[in-house]
Coordinates of C-alpha atoms in Angstrom, one line a residue:
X1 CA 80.0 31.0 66.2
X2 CA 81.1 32.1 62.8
X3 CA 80.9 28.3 61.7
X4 CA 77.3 28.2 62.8
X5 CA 76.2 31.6 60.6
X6 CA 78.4 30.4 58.0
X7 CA 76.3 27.0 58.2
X8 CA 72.9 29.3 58.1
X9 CA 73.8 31.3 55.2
X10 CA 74.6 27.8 53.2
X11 CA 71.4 26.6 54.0
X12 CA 69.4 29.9 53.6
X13 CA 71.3 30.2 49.7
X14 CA 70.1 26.8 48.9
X15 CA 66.6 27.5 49.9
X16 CA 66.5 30.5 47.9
X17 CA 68.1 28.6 45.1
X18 CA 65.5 25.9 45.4
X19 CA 62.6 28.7 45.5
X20 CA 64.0 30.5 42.2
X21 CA 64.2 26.9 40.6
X22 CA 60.4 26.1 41.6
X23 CA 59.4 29.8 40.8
X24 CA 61.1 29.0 37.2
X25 CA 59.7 25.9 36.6
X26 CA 55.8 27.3 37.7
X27 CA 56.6 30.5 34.9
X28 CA 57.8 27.8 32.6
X29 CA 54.8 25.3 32.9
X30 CA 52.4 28.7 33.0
X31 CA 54.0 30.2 29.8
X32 CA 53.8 26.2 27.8
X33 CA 49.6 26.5 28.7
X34 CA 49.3 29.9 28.0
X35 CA 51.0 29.0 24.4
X36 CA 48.6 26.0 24.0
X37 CA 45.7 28.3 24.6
X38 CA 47.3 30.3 21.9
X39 CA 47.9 27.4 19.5
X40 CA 44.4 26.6 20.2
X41 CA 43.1 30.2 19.2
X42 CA 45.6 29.9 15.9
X43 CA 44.5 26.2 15.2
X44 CA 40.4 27.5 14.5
X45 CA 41.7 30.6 12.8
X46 CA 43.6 27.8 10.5
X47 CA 46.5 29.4 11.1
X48 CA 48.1 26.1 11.0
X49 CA 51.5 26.8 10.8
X50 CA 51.4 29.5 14.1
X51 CA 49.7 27.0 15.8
X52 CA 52.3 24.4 15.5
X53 CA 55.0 26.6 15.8
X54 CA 53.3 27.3 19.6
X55 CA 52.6 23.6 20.2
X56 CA 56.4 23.3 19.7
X57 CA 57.7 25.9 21.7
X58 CA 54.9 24.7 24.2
X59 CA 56.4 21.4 24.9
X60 CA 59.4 22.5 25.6
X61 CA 58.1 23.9 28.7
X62 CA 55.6 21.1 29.7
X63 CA 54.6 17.5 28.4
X64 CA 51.3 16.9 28.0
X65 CA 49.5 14.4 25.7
X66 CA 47.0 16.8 24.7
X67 CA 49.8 19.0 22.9
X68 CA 51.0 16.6 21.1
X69 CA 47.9 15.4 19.8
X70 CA 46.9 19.4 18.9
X71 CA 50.1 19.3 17.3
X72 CA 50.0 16.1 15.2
X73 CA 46.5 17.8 14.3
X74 CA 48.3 20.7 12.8
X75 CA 51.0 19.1 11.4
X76 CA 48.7 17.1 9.6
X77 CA 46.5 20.3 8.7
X78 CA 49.6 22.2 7.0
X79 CA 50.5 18.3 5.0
X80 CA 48.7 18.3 1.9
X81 CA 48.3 14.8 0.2
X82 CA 49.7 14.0 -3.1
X83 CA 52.2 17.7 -2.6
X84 CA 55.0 16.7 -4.1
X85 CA 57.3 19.8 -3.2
X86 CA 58.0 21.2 0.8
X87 CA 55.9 23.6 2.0
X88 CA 56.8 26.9 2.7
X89 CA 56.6 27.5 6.7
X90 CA 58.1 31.2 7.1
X91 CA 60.9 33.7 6.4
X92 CA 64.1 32.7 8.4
X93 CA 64.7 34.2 11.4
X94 CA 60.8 34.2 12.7
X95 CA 59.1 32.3 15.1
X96 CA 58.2 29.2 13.1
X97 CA 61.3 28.6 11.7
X98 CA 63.3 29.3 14.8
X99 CA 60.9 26.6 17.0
X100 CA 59.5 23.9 14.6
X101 CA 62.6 21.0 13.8
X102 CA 64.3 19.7 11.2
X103 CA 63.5 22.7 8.8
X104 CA 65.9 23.4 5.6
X105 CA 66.6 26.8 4.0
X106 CA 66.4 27.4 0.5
X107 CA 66.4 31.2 -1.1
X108 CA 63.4 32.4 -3.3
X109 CA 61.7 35.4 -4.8
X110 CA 58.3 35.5 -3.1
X111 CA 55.4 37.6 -2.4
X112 CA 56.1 38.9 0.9
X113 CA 53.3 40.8 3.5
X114 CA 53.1 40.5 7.2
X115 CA 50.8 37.8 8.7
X116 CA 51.0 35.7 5.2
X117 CA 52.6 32.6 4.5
X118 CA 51.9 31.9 0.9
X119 CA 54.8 33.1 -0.1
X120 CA 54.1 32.9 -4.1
X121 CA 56.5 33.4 -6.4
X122 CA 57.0 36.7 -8.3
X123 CA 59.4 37.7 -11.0
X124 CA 58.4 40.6 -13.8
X125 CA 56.0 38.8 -15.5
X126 CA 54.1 37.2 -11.7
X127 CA 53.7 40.8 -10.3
X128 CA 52.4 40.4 -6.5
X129 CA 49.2 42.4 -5.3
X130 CA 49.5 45.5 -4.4
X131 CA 49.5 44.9 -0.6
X132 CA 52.4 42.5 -0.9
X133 CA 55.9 43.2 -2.5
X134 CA 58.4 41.1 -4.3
X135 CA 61.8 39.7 -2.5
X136 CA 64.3 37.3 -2.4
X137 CA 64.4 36.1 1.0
X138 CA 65.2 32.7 2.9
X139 CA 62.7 30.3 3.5
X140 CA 62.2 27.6 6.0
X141 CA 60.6 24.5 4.3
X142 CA 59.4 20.8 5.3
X143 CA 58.9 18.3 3.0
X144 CA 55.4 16.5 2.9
X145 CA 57.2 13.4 4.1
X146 CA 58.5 15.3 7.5
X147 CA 55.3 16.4 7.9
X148 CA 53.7 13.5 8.1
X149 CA 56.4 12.2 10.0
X150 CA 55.9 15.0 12.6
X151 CA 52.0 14.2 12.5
X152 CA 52.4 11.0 13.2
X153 CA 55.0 10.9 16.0
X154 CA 52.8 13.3 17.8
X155 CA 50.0 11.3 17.1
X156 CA 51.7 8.2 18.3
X157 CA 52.8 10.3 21.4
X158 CA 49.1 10.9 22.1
X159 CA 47.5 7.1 21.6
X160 CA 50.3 6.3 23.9
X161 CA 48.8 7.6 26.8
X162 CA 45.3 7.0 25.3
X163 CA 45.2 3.8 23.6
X164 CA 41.2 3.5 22.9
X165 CA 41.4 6.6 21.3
X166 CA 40.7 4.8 17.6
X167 CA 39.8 8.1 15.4
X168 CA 43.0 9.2 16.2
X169 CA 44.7 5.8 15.1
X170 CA 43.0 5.8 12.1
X171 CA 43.7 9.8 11.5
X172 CA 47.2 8.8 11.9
X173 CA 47.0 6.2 9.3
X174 CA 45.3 8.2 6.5
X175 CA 48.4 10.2 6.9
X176 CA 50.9 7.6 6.7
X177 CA 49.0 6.2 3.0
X178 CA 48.2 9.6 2.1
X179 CA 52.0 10.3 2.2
X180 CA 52.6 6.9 0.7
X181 CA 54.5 5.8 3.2
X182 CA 52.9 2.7 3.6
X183 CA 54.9 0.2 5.1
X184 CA 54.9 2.5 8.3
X185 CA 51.6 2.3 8.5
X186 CA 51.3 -2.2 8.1
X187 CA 54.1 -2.2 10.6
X188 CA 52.1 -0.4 13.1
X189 CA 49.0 -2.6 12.6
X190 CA 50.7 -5.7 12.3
X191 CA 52.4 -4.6 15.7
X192 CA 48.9 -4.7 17.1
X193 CA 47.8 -7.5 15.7
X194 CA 50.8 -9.4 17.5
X195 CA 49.0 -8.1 20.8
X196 CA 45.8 -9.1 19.9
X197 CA 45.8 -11.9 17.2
X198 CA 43.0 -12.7 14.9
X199 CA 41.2 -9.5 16.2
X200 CA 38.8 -8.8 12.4
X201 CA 39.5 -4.7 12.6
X202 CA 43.2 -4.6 12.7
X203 CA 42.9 -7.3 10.2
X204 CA 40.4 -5.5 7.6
X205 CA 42.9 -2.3 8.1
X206 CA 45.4 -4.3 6.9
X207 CA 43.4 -5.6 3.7
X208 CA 42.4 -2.1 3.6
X209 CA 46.5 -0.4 3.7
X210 CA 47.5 -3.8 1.6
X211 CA 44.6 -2.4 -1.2
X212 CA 46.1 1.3 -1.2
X213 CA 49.9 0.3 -1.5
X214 CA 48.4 -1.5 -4.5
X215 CA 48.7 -5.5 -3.2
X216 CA 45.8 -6.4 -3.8
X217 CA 46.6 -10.3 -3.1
X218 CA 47.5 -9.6 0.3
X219 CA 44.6 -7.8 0.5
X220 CA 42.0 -10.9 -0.2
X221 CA 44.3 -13.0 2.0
X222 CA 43.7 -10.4 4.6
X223 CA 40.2 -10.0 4.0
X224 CA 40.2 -14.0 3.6
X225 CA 41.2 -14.3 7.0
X226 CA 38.8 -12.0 8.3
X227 CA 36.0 -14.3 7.1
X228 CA 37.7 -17.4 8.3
X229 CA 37.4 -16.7 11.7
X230 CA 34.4 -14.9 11.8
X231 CA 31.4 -16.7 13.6
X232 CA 28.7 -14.6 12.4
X233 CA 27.0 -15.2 9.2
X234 CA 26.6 -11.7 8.1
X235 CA 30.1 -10.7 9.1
X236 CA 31.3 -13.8 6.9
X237 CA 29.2 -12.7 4.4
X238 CA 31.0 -8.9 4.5
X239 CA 34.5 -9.9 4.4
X240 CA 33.3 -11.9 1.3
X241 CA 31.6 -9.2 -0.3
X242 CA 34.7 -6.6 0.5
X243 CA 36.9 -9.5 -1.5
X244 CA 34.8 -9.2 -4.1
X245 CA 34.6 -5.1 -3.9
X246 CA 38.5 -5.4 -3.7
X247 CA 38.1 -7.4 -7.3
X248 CA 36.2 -5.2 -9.2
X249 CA 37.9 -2.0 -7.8
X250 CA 41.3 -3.3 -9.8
X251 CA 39.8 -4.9 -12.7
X252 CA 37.6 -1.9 -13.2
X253 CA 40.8 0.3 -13.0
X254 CA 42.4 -1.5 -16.3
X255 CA 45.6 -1.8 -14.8
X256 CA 46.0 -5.6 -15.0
X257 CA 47.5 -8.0 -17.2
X258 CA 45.3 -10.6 -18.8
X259 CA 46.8 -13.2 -16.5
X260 CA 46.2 -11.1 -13.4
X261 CA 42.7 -10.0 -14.7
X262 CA 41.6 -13.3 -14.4
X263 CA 43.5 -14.8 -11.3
X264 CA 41.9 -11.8 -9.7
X265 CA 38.1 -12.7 -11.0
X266 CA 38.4 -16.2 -9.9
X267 CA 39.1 -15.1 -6.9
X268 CA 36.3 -12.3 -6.4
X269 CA 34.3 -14.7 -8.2
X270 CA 34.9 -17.8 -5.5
X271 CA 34.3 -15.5 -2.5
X272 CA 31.1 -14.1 -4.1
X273 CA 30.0 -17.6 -4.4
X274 CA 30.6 -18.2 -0.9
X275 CA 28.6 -15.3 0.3
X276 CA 25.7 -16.1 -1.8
X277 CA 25.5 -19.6 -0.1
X278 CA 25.0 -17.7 3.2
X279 CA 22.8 -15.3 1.5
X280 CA 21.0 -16.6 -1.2
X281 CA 18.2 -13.5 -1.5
X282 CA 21.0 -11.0 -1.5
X283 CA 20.7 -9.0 -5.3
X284 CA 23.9 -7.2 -5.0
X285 CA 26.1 -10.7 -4.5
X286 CA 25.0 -11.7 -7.9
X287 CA 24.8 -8.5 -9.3
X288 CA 28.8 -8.1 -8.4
X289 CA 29.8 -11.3 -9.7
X290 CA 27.6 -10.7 -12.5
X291 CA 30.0 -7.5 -13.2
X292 CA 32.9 -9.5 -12.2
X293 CA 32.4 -12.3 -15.0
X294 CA 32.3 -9.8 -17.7
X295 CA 35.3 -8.5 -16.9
X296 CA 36.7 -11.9 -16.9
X297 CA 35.1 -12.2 -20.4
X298 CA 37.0 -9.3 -21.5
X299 CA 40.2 -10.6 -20.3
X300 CA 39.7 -14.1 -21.8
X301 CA 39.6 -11.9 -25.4
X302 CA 37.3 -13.9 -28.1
X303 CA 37.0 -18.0 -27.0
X304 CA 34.3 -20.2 -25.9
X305 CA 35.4 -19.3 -22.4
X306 CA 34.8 -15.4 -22.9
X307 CA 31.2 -16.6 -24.6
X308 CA 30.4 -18.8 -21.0
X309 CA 31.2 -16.1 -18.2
X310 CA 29.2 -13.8 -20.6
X311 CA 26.2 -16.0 -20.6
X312 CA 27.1 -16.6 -16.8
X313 CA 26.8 -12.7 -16.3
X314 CA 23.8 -12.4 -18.3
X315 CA 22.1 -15.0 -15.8
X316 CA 23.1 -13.7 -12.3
X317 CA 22.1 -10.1 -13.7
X318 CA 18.6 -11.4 -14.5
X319 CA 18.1 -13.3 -10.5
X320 CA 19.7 -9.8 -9.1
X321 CA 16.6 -8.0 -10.5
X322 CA 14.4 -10.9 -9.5
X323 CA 15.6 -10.8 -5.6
X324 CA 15.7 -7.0 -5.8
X325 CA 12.3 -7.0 -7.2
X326 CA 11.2 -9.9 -4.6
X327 CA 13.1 -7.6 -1.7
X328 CA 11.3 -4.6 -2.7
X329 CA 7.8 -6.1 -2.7
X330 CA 8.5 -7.7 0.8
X331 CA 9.4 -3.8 1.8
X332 CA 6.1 -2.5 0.9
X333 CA 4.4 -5.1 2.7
X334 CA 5.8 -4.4 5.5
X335 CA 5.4 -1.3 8.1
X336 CA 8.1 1.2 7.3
X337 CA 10.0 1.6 10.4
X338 CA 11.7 4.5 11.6
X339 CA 15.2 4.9 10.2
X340 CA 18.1 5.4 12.6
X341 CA 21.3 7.2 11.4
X342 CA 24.2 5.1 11.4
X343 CA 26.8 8.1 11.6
X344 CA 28.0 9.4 15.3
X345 CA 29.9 12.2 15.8
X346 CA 33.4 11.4 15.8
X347 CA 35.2 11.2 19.2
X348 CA 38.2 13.0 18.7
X349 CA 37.6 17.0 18.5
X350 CA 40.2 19.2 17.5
X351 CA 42.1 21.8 20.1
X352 CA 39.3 23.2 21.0
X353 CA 38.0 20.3 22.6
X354 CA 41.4 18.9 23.9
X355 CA 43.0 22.1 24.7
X356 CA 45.8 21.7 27.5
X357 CA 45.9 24.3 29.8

């Protein structure tokens, strides 16, 4: 008999057990939404840095997509591009610095009031306003690089259970080149080009990340390639034109050698060409290569060659205002039709609109 009850009370501790774990768990999950909601609230008051520090502590308790994207959001809210120093989260010992990772210490005298996390500096001559008051203290800090880091893992955490989600992708890269960290940002798009080969928008982001980490020849190859396999005129025509774009971007920056100035017109010049033989009323093809030849003019310095592209330029200039005056009389002959805009609203909202919980 005394086996039997001690068999019941094993079984009747276990269930209690199990019902204590489950009851945990429920508080847990209940407490992680309750902090999105909060996060949420924080994110449109731009308190950025609350809101992440409640998106962290948040998935601790549940995983959920939606948190990390809200978080990746505010991570990349508090990153600043072109910041070249970390960013002051909080005073150690607080919320944020207790919950958000990988944050270093470092002591300073700051401007210190409840609620605020400017945390200027102050000494005799930087006196604080009167609502704030001057301390040493220690501060938790993230570089812009961790930032970005954190904004993108989160982000990545996010497109991995929604893949279509393409605003996000491209969010997540304008943080990667606004952080110059550009090679994570060619290997991710090279990774999906590997899945889908020869597919023209992972292929013009490339040109496009290739232009900002300032390789412009792998740009035009990429933008090359674009137009190679393109079956549409038009969209032959547009890779062309963006080669050409990509050409007198740099040589209008004056940051190339003579021997790159003119390696890079030759090339914006021979695409130009290309697109003009698909579209031969276009003004702003010969317009651009009009631009394009004096710049090679410059680069050529004082020779017969410098005299012939700017003879060249002076020609194309004179049929772009010919087919733009020819375009412009065909417009007025015409009904005037109804402009649609080209611009939809984007497709990624912020918390509010993907707030968990």
């Amino acid at each position: 008999m005394s086996r039997r009850l001690d068999g019941w009370k094993t079984i009747l501790a276990i269930a209690v057990i199990s019902a204590v774990s489950l009851g945990s768990m429920g508080c847990e999950e209940l407490d992680g939404r309750n902090r999105t909601r909060k996060g949420n609230r924080l994110f449109r008051e731009t308190a950025f840095i609350d809101a992440a520090a409640e998106y962290e502590k948040a998935l601790t308790q549940v995983e959920d997509p939606i948190i990390h994207y809200n978080l990746g959001l505010a991570y990349s809210k508090i990153f600043k591009p072109g910041l070249d120093k970390p960013v002051r989260l909080g005073i150690k010992g607080t919320f944020a610095c207790d919950v958000i990772p990988k944050v270093t210490y470092s002591n300073h005298q700051v401007c210190v009031k409840d609620d605020d996390r400017r945390f200027d500096d102050c000494d005799d001559k930087n006196v604080c306003a009167s609502s704030y008051h001057c301390q040493k203290t220690d501060l938790c800090l993230l570089s812009p690089e961790q930032l970005a880091e954190a904004a993108a893992t989160h982000f990545l955490a996010w497109l991995k259970a929604n893949p279509k989600d393409d605003d996000t992708r491209k969010q997540m890269t304008q943080v990667w080149i606004d952080s110059g960290q550009f090679k994570l940002a060619l290997d991710y798009w090279t990774g999906l080009l590997k899945d889908k080969p020869n597919d023209p928008e992972i292929m013009g982001n490339l040109a496009g990340i290739n232009l900002k980490a300032g390789d412009w020849r792998k740009s035009i190859e990429w933008y090359t390639k674009v137009a190679e396999i393109a079956t549409d005129p038009s969209n032959k025509v547009g890779a062309y034109q963006f080669i050409g774009n990509v050409a007198w971007s740099k040589l209008n920056s004056k940051s190339l050698t003579a021997v790159e100035s003119i390696e890079l017109a030759d090339r914006g010049i021979g695409a130009l060409q290309k697109a003009a033989e698909l579209s031969p009323k276009n003004p702003k093809l010969y317009g651009l290569q009009a631009s394009i030849y004096n710049f090679r003019a410059l680069a050529h310095g004082p020779s017969w060659a410098s005299a012939i592209d700017r003879a060249s330029a002076q020609d194309l200039q004179r049929l772009s205002r010919v087919l733009a005056e020819e375009a412009k009389k065909a417009a007025g002959e015409g009904a005037s039709a109804p402009v649609t805009p080209t611009q939809t609203p984007s497709a990624t909202g912020g918390p509010a609109e993907k707030a968990g919980g």
